[in-house]
Amino acid sequence: MAMCCDLQVDVNGEEVFMVNKETLASFSCRFSKLFGKLMGSASLKVIFHDFPGGAEGFELMTRFCYNNGRTEITPSNLVLVYCIADFMEMDGDILLQAQNTLRGISSWTWSELLVALKQCQDLLPPSNTSLILRIVMDCIIEKLSCPFATTLYDTSSTENVSSFQFSSRTMTIYNLKTNCSMKTWWFEDLMFLNTKLVEMVIRGLISKEIEQSTVFNFLLCYHQSKWSGAKPEEKYKITEVVIGLLSLLDKSSLSVKGLFNLYQAALNMKVSKKYKNKLEIMIGSQLHQATIDYLLVPPPRGKKYAYDVNLILRLGKSFLLQDGGHLSQESRLTKVAELMDLYLAEVAPDFHLRPSKFAALVKMLPESARESHDRLYEAIAVYFKCHTGLYEQEQLNICCALNYKKLSARHLKQAYRTKFPSRRAVGAFKRQQSNLRSLLQEVCYMRTKDKKEEIESILHDTYSIDLPTEAQKLREDSQSMPSKTLELRKAFETAHIQVTNGIKSRLPFWANNTRYLPKLFP
């Protein structure tokens, strides 16, 4: 006797199915609860707006129900079956069959794993990290991290092929990818991943200790691929995720060229300062790899100077804070010093570059970084020539970076002939600066000590309050508050004048110029 199709089902607006509601309700608790006492009704209609897999998924479910709880579950539909079973509250045989298929995941081909991973991305909610996703992801990472993954193109490695159970069909796919490097054959296959799944992949690869330079190259390719055609908010998200993942890698695996390209993209998208700082730290760690072209970054909008000097100062600071990596610190310093000499030659003629910024650039590296100071002298000479209105103290401050003993005879002679600040004057200036720093540190220490004693006194008074009489004291204090405030202000002004006079009496003669004296008080 033919079954009566008494249920009309509209699936996501794609297709309408006519089915028997009793048959479906016998396998689906959701249908069973939905129909309830309406099971005997002549005809019903159900509309689904978010059925997993759409019409294809509903057809798979009905095939299972009409076949008395049996259907073919393969790697290509396993994830879909899990999602349907969860959505329609189906348990029993369908889950047992799915689990049996999942147990054989280690023998799945690479293509089958990719299909399952894409279904996880398309069908599972973004916030859901299900067991099946973790299993599929673990298997993907295992395939990528195994030794065989770097020798896929060696068709003579039949022993490896059988041990990892890659099918001949999969090997054909690999052999067709003749233009790919053995280490990067999988890049294109994973470009479909969203930011959540790519983060899972990268963290998994790092945990498996796969070659991190390969991971670095993949992330750059991923960023470039996703960047094309993406909306501004998507570009912003992708850039921040990639920067965050790159920061997990060992610094020695980074390429300064790729980092600078990413930095330009980050500037265009105006990513947050947090991620821009991460990127600058990474670039700084590999500054010895850079060439002068990378450093000639245009300044921020609204700035008149030729290049972004502040960026170079930040990169230099990051470089000095990093460890030596594969090269000795001395070798890295030498490379960066040579690079900085080229950079100083580029920025020295800039009329808008302030003396304080140029001084910070020439003093960025320790004196020991350069065997010869000839190029440093040449850049300083160009700056002095293009900035004729400098004060003597500004010239001396810049020349503090110069070691006259490391100048060649020709440059030393030229320095004396052009009335360059003398070695003796520069030495005296350095000593005066050192004395001033010591004095300021002493004053700061005294102020900190006085503040500490004041706080301790307040705490002591607070804990020794006599609560019953405190209300009366507060009333009396509030009446005398204006006069006490005036007395306190006068006492502070007197102390301020005394401290300032004491400092001035101990400063070097040239430091009385307030242009160069730091503010000690707000």
XYZ file of C-alpha atoms in Angstrom:
522
model
C 0.000 0.000 0.000
C 1.453 3.340 -1.082
C 2.265 5.871 1.596
C 0.163 9.019 1.717
C 2.198 12.189 1.113
C 0.360 14.361 3.586
C 3.158 16.817 4.455
C 4.330 19.710 2.323
C 7.815 20.943 3.223
C 9.301 24.196 1.894
C 13.087 24.003 2.340
C 14.818 27.386 2.515
C 12.693 28.654 -0.359
C 14.634 26.405 -2.753
C 12.253 23.497 -3.291
C 8.974 22.072 -1.987
C 8.797 18.390 -1.015
C 5.688 16.216 -0.537
C 6.422 13.559 2.115
C 4.723 11.317 4.647
C 4.819 12.930 8.078
C 4.596 9.668 10.029
C 7.669 8.292 8.258
C 9.724 11.397 9.054
C 8.379 11.677 12.608
C 9.483 8.091 13.342
C 13.143 9.157 12.915
C 13.003 12.837 13.909
C 12.089 13.986 17.400
C 11.699 17.510 16.082
C 9.020 16.426 13.599
C 7.398 14.240 16.226
C 7.115 17.140 18.696
C 6.044 19.527 15.962
C 3.139 17.415 14.755
C 1.975 16.088 18.142
C -1.750 15.611 18.064
C -1.865 16.812 14.451
C -0.530 13.468 13.234
C -3.968 12.457 11.951
C -4.598 15.722 10.108
C -5.202 15.450 6.410
C -2.503 17.811 5.181
C 0.111 20.046 6.774
C 2.770 22.434 5.558
C 6.136 23.124 7.175
C 8.525 25.885 6.141
C 12.257 25.698 6.980
C 14.387 28.790 6.538
C 17.744 27.401 7.678
C 17.756 23.670 6.962
C 21.379 22.404 6.804
C 22.455 21.883 3.208
C 19.164 23.221 1.823
C 17.214 20.989 -0.572
C 20.153 18.583 -0.917
C 20.283 18.091 2.840
C 16.514 17.506 3.148
C 16.604 14.984 0.322
C 19.410 13.123 2.100
C 17.307 12.978 5.269
C 14.175 11.713 3.498
C 16.235 9.054 1.715
C 17.419 7.827 5.116
C 13.878 7.803 6.539
C 12.254 6.078 3.553
C 15.038 3.505 3.450
C 14.177 2.369 6.992
C 17.118 4.143 8.609
C 19.809 3.181 6.124
C 21.760 5.414 3.732
C 25.258 5.684 2.340
C 27.371 8.006 4.480
C 30.617 9.043 2.816
C 33.371 11.566 3.602
C 31.667 13.995 1.235
C 28.366 14.047 3.166
C 29.437 13.072 6.697
C 29.471 16.625 8.084
C 26.118 17.327 6.469
C 24.652 14.192 8.088
C 25.895 15.313 11.504
C 24.357 18.767 11.037
C 21.025 17.337 9.868
C 20.894 14.878 12.772
C 21.519 17.703 15.215
C 19.033 20.072 13.538
C 16.217 17.500 13.283
C 17.020 15.837 16.638
C 17.735 12.450 15.074
C 19.629 9.870 17.078
C 20.193 6.151 16.868
C 21.152 4.492 13.580
C 22.092 7.604 11.630
C 24.633 8.716 14.262
C 26.054 5.196 14.574
C 26.577 5.030 10.800
C 28.186 8.475 10.830
C 30.540 7.523 13.659
C 31.608 4.379 11.783
C 32.474 6.486 8.749
C 34.359 8.989 10.898
C 36.526 6.252 12.399
C 38.094 5.717 8.986
C 39.132 9.355 8.578
C 42.832 8.474 8.623
C 42.362 6.768 5.241
C 40.546 9.686 3.631
C 42.178 11.379 0.676
C 43.325 14.980 0.833
C 40.406 16.014 -1.407
C 37.883 14.323 0.877
C 39.351 16.078 3.908
C 39.067 19.431 2.127
C 35.403 18.776 1.286
C 34.676 17.891 4.922
C 36.522 20.976 6.163
C 34.628 23.243 3.790
C 31.328 21.738 4.948
C 32.324 22.432 8.547
C 32.941 26.054 7.595
C 29.697 26.395 5.629
C 27.332 24.463 7.877
C 28.533 24.933 11.443
C 27.758 28.194 13.269
C 30.821 30.502 13.572
C 30.802 30.167 17.359
C 30.578 26.363 17.276
C 33.816 24.382 17.592
C 32.294 20.910 17.345
C 33.980 17.586 17.851
C 33.782 16.715 14.160
C 35.489 20.003 13.208
C 38.321 19.281 15.616
C 38.734 15.752 14.263
C 38.816 16.910 10.633
C 41.190 19.760 11.484
C 43.534 17.452 13.399
C 43.699 15.127 10.419
C 44.422 18.032 8.018
C 47.263 19.245 10.250
C 48.616 15.717 10.624
C 48.779 15.329 6.837
C 50.589 18.675 6.469
C 53.085 18.011 9.228
C 54.066 14.482 8.262
C 57.430 13.973 6.499
C 55.624 12.753 3.390
C 53.975 16.140 2.954
C 57.220 17.621 1.581
C 57.881 14.756 -0.850
C 54.492 14.399 -2.500
C 55.929 14.817 -5.951
C 58.317 11.875 -5.646
C 56.304 9.174 -7.433
C 58.920 6.597 -6.545
C 58.035 6.907 -2.834
C 55.446 4.118 -3.059
C 56.210 2.953 0.458
C 55.324 6.356 1.869
C 52.165 6.508 -0.229
C 50.861 3.194 1.070
C 51.792 3.917 4.667
C 49.826 7.159 4.680
C 47.026 5.643 2.568
C 46.825 8.376 -0.076
C 44.776 7.142 -3.005
C 46.062 7.072 -6.585
C 43.454 9.722 -7.412
C 44.945 12.041 -4.795
C 48.462 11.429 -6.096
C 47.256 12.364 -9.576
C 46.021 15.681 -8.209
C 49.388 16.315 -6.567
C 51.331 15.412 -9.699
C 49.261 17.849 -11.734
C 50.429 20.710 -9.493
C 53.801 20.852 -11.217
C 54.177 24.601 -10.784
C 54.021 24.421 -6.994
C 56.923 24.049 -4.632
C 56.923 20.881 -2.575
C 56.646 22.956 0.599
C 53.782 25.104 -0.671
C 51.617 22.610 -2.595
C 48.784 23.008 -0.080
C 48.603 26.815 -0.062
C 46.004 27.158 -2.796
C 43.857 24.380 -1.347
C 43.344 26.237 1.947
C 42.628 29.698 0.576
C 38.891 29.159 1.106
C 39.267 29.128 4.896
C 37.732 31.908 6.958
C 39.770 33.677 9.626
C 38.553 31.384 12.414
C 39.627 28.184 10.669
C 42.894 29.583 9.352
C 43.795 30.454 12.935
C 43.108 26.847 13.953
C 45.326 25.593 11.129
C 48.231 27.921 11.949
C 48.176 27.181 15.668
C 48.065 23.460 14.873
C 51.024 23.706 12.482
C 53.046 25.652 15.038
C 52.349 23.001 17.662
C 53.599 20.344 15.218
C 56.811 22.347 14.731
C 56.413 22.580 10.960
C 58.961 24.856 9.263
C 57.800 28.315 10.284
C 59.119 30.094 7.216
C 56.572 28.020 5.245
C 53.811 29.097 7.637
C 54.934 32.714 7.195
C 54.714 32.456 3.396
C 51.286 30.831 3.615
C 49.940 33.670 5.752
C 51.201 36.270 3.294
C 49.601 34.368 0.396
C 46.390 34.021 2.396
C 46.309 37.752 3.117
C 46.906 38.636 -0.520
C 44.269 36.170 -1.741
C 41.588 37.265 0.733
C 42.418 40.950 0.259
C 41.357 40.923 -3.408
C 37.690 41.785 -3.738
C 37.028 41.950 0.015
C 34.965 44.680 1.635
C 36.808 47.288 3.769
C 35.627 45.776 7.068
C 36.687 42.304 5.857
C 40.128 43.613 4.844
C 40.496 45.162 8.290
C 39.641 41.873 10.022
C 41.863 39.740 7.755
C 44.842 42.063 8.231
C 44.580 42.029 12.023
C 44.185 38.229 12.162
C 47.219 37.680 9.916
C 49.346 40.095 11.972
C 48.291 38.354 15.182
C 49.230 34.939 13.769
C 52.566 36.170 12.408
C 53.472 37.400 15.873
C 53.323 33.759 17.083
C 56.151 32.732 14.750
C 59.833 32.643 15.540
C 61.389 35.954 14.490
C 64.098 34.241 12.442
C 61.435 32.832 10.077
C 60.158 36.279 9.053
C 60.933 38.067 5.810
C 61.291 41.831 6.048
C 60.008 42.315 2.492
C 56.714 40.554 3.231
C 56.376 42.405 6.535
C 56.829 45.812 4.917
C 54.217 44.957 2.272
C 51.826 43.950 5.029
C 52.673 47.134 6.933
C 51.665 49.228 3.934
C 48.333 47.393 3.794
C 47.873 47.947 7.531
C 48.482 51.688 7.116
C 45.947 51.874 4.297
C 43.334 50.113 6.434
C 44.213 52.148 9.549
C 44.403 49.048 11.733
C 44.478 49.525 15.486
C 47.658 50.672 17.208
C 47.928 47.318 18.982
C 48.399 45.389 15.734
C 50.534 48.072 14.123
C 52.892 47.858 17.119
C 53.073 44.067 16.752
C 54.026 44.456 13.118
C 56.670 47.080 13.901
C 58.223 44.805 16.528
C 58.461 42.022 13.941
C 59.981 44.340 11.318
C 62.411 45.730 13.878
C 63.621 42.242 14.750
C 64.628 41.716 11.109
C 65.831 45.244 10.362
C 69.235 43.900 9.340
C 67.530 42.247 6.325
C 66.082 45.518 5.031
C 67.307 47.674 2.175
C 67.099 51.440 1.962
C 64.016 51.308 -0.281
C 61.982 49.710 2.507
C 62.827 52.494 4.964
C 61.775 55.382 2.729
C 58.193 55.295 3.968
C 56.106 58.426 3.290
C 55.150 60.407 6.400
C 51.652 60.389 7.909
C 49.135 62.714 6.323
C 49.620 66.330 7.367
C 53.356 65.999 8.118
C 55.768 68.096 6.029
C 58.963 66.069 6.392
C 59.987 63.802 3.534
C 59.911 60.408 5.257
C 58.405 58.817 8.358
C 61.354 59.296 10.709
C 59.341 58.297 13.789
C 58.718 54.865 12.261
C 62.460 54.297 11.783
C 63.121 55.317 15.381
C 60.541 52.801 16.594
C 61.985 50.071 14.371
C 65.466 50.817 15.665
C 64.258 50.573 19.245
C 62.606 47.214 18.508
C 65.770 45.952 16.831
C 67.930 46.772 19.841
C 65.515 44.927 22.142
C 65.597 41.699 20.112
C 67.992 38.781 20.555
C 70.578 37.872 17.979
C 68.704 35.114 16.122
C 70.920 33.138 13.739
C 73.377 35.998 13.307
C 75.618 37.390 15.989
C 74.491 40.644 17.533
C 77.679 42.310 16.246
C 76.954 41.221 12.664
C 73.355 42.420 12.869
C 74.442 45.761 14.332
C 76.943 46.281 11.539
C 74.306 45.625 8.877
C 71.821 48.002 10.500
C 74.518 50.675 10.943
C 75.296 50.516 7.217
C 71.591 50.787 6.470
C 71.179 53.751 8.817
C 74.095 55.592 7.202
C 72.266 55.325 3.871
C 69.043 56.494 5.487
C 70.732 59.470 7.153
C 72.135 60.518 3.777
C 68.560 60.495 2.392
C 66.942 62.507 5.178
C 69.765 64.962 5.959
C 68.808 67.459 3.198
C 65.183 67.599 4.422
C 64.590 71.199 5.544
C 61.569 70.136 7.611
C 63.481 67.585 9.709
C 63.909 69.040 13.207
C 67.320 68.916 14.937
C 65.955 66.809 17.784
C 64.713 64.138 15.320
C 67.976 64.094 13.380
C 69.899 63.828 16.650
C 67.713 60.878 17.676
C 68.499 59.166 14.360
C 72.276 59.584 14.571
C 72.266 58.441 18.207
C 69.870 55.526 17.637
C 72.633 52.889 17.537
C 75.505 52.455 19.990
C 78.844 53.960 19.026
C 80.332 50.462 18.667
C 77.976 49.615 15.757
C 80.229 51.453 13.251
C 83.876 50.678 12.606
C 84.209 53.962 10.714
C 82.242 57.155 11.326
C 83.034 58.717 7.946
C 79.519 58.234 6.506
C 77.952 59.405 9.727
C 80.102 62.547 9.556
C 79.088 63.123 5.918
C 75.378 62.941 6.766
C 75.834 65.350 9.700
C 77.797 67.754 7.479
C 74.970 67.749 4.904
C 72.418 68.401 7.641
C 74.440 71.342 9.002
C 74.803 72.740 5.489
C 71.039 72.551 4.848
C 70.138 73.887 8.328
C 72.324 76.958 8.793
C 70.334 78.441 11.660
C 71.138 75.801 14.259
C 72.092 76.796 17.801
C 75.480 75.672 19.069
C 73.836 73.350 21.581
C 71.829 71.698 18.782
C 75.009 71.085 16.788
C 76.762 69.691 19.843
C 73.813 67.415 20.620
C 73.968 65.945 17.099
C 77.765 65.550 17.197
C 77.526 63.534 20.426
C 77.030 60.467 18.206
C 80.300 61.133 16.397
C 83.532 59.476 17.494
C 86.332 61.640 16.114
C 88.809 58.797 16.606
C 86.896 56.765 13.999
C 87.159 59.478 11.329
C 89.636 59.139 8.501
C 92.410 61.737 8.210
C 90.645 63.359 5.249
C 87.342 63.778 7.089
C 89.074 64.922 10.259
C 90.911 67.603 8.313
C 87.688 68.641 6.614
C 85.930 68.905 9.994
C 88.539 71.358 11.302
C 88.472 73.358 8.067
C 84.668 73.753 8.070
C 84.511 74.850 11.721
C 82.808 71.641 12.761
C 82.255 71.408 16.551
C 85.611 70.404 18.003
C 86.285 67.157 19.788
C 86.938 69.056 23.017
C 83.631 70.959 22.804
C 81.691 67.759 22.111
C 83.405 66.026 25.045
C 82.549 68.893 27.389
C 78.962 68.838 26.169
C 78.707 65.104 26.875
C 80.024 65.574 30.397
C 77.593 68.420 31.039
C 74.709 66.289 29.797
C 75.785 63.456 32.061
C 75.953 65.818 35.056
C 72.533 67.226 34.250
C 70.999 63.761 34.004
C 72.483 62.831 37.362
C 71.120 66.012 38.911
C 67.638 65.453 37.503
C 67.634 61.866 38.731
C 68.606 63.114 42.186
C 65.789 65.670 42.200
C 63.263 63.064 41.012
C 64.449 60.695 43.739
C 64.043 63.405 46.396
C 60.527 64.240 45.209
C 59.599 60.535 45.168
C 60.967 60.063 48.681
C 59.064 63.101 49.986
C 55.866 61.862 48.340
C 56.323 58.422 49.918
C 56.745 59.934 53.379
C 53.662 62.083 52.845
C 51.572 59.056 51.861
C 52.795 57.079 54.875
C 51.854 60.001 57.125
C 48.351 60.173 55.630
C 47.863 56.441 56.065
C 49.033 56.639 59.679
C 46.625 59.489 60.411
C 43.795 57.646 58.680
C 44.128 54.496 60.752
C 44.475 56.425 64.029
C 41.197 58.353 63.651
C 39.012 58.615 66.729
C 35.618 57.923 65.160
C 33.350 59.373 67.871
C 34.978 62.820 67.690
C 35.718 62.831 63.969
C 32.414 64.470 62.974
C 33.147 67.500 65.178
C 36.681 67.770 63.756
C 35.352 67.675 60.200
C 32.994 70.569 60.940
C 35.840 72.607 62.423
C 38.155 71.788 59.500
C 35.518 72.780 56.951
C 35.218 76.238 58.565
C 38.986 76.833 58.455
C 39.479 75.261 54.989
C 39.825 78.524 52.959
C 42.633 79.869 55.188
C 44.427 76.475 55.209
C 44.227 76.263 51.414
C 45.830 79.713 51.106
C 48.619 78.737 53.523
C 49.265 75.501 51.609
C 49.483 77.347 48.295
C 52.013 79.839 49.706
C 54.090 77.024 51.168
C 54.149 75.209 47.830
C 55.194 78.341 45.916
C 58.006 78.960 48.392
C 59.242 75.364 48.084
C 59.035 75.592 44.295
C 61.198 78.716 44.224
C 63.742 77.215 46.631
C 64.112 73.989 44.645
C 64.361 75.832 41.323
C 67.026 78.222 42.669
C 68.955 75.274 44.127
C 68.938 73.488 40.791
C 70.002 76.564 38.840
C 72.948 77.139 41.179
C 74.218 73.607 40.419
C 73.594 73.577 36.646
C 76.410 74.144 34.105
C 76.705 77.703 32.794
C 75.034 76.950 29.431
C 72.050 75.207 30.996
C 70.534 78.472 32.223
C 69.054 78.753 28.764
C 65.463 77.611 29.400
C 65.210 76.391 25.828
C 67.261 73.330 26.812
C 66.257 72.935 30.460
C 63.586 70.247 30.949
C 60.529 71.160 32.976
C 60.742 69.758 36.472
C 57.287 70.856 37.545
C 53.983 70.906 35.724
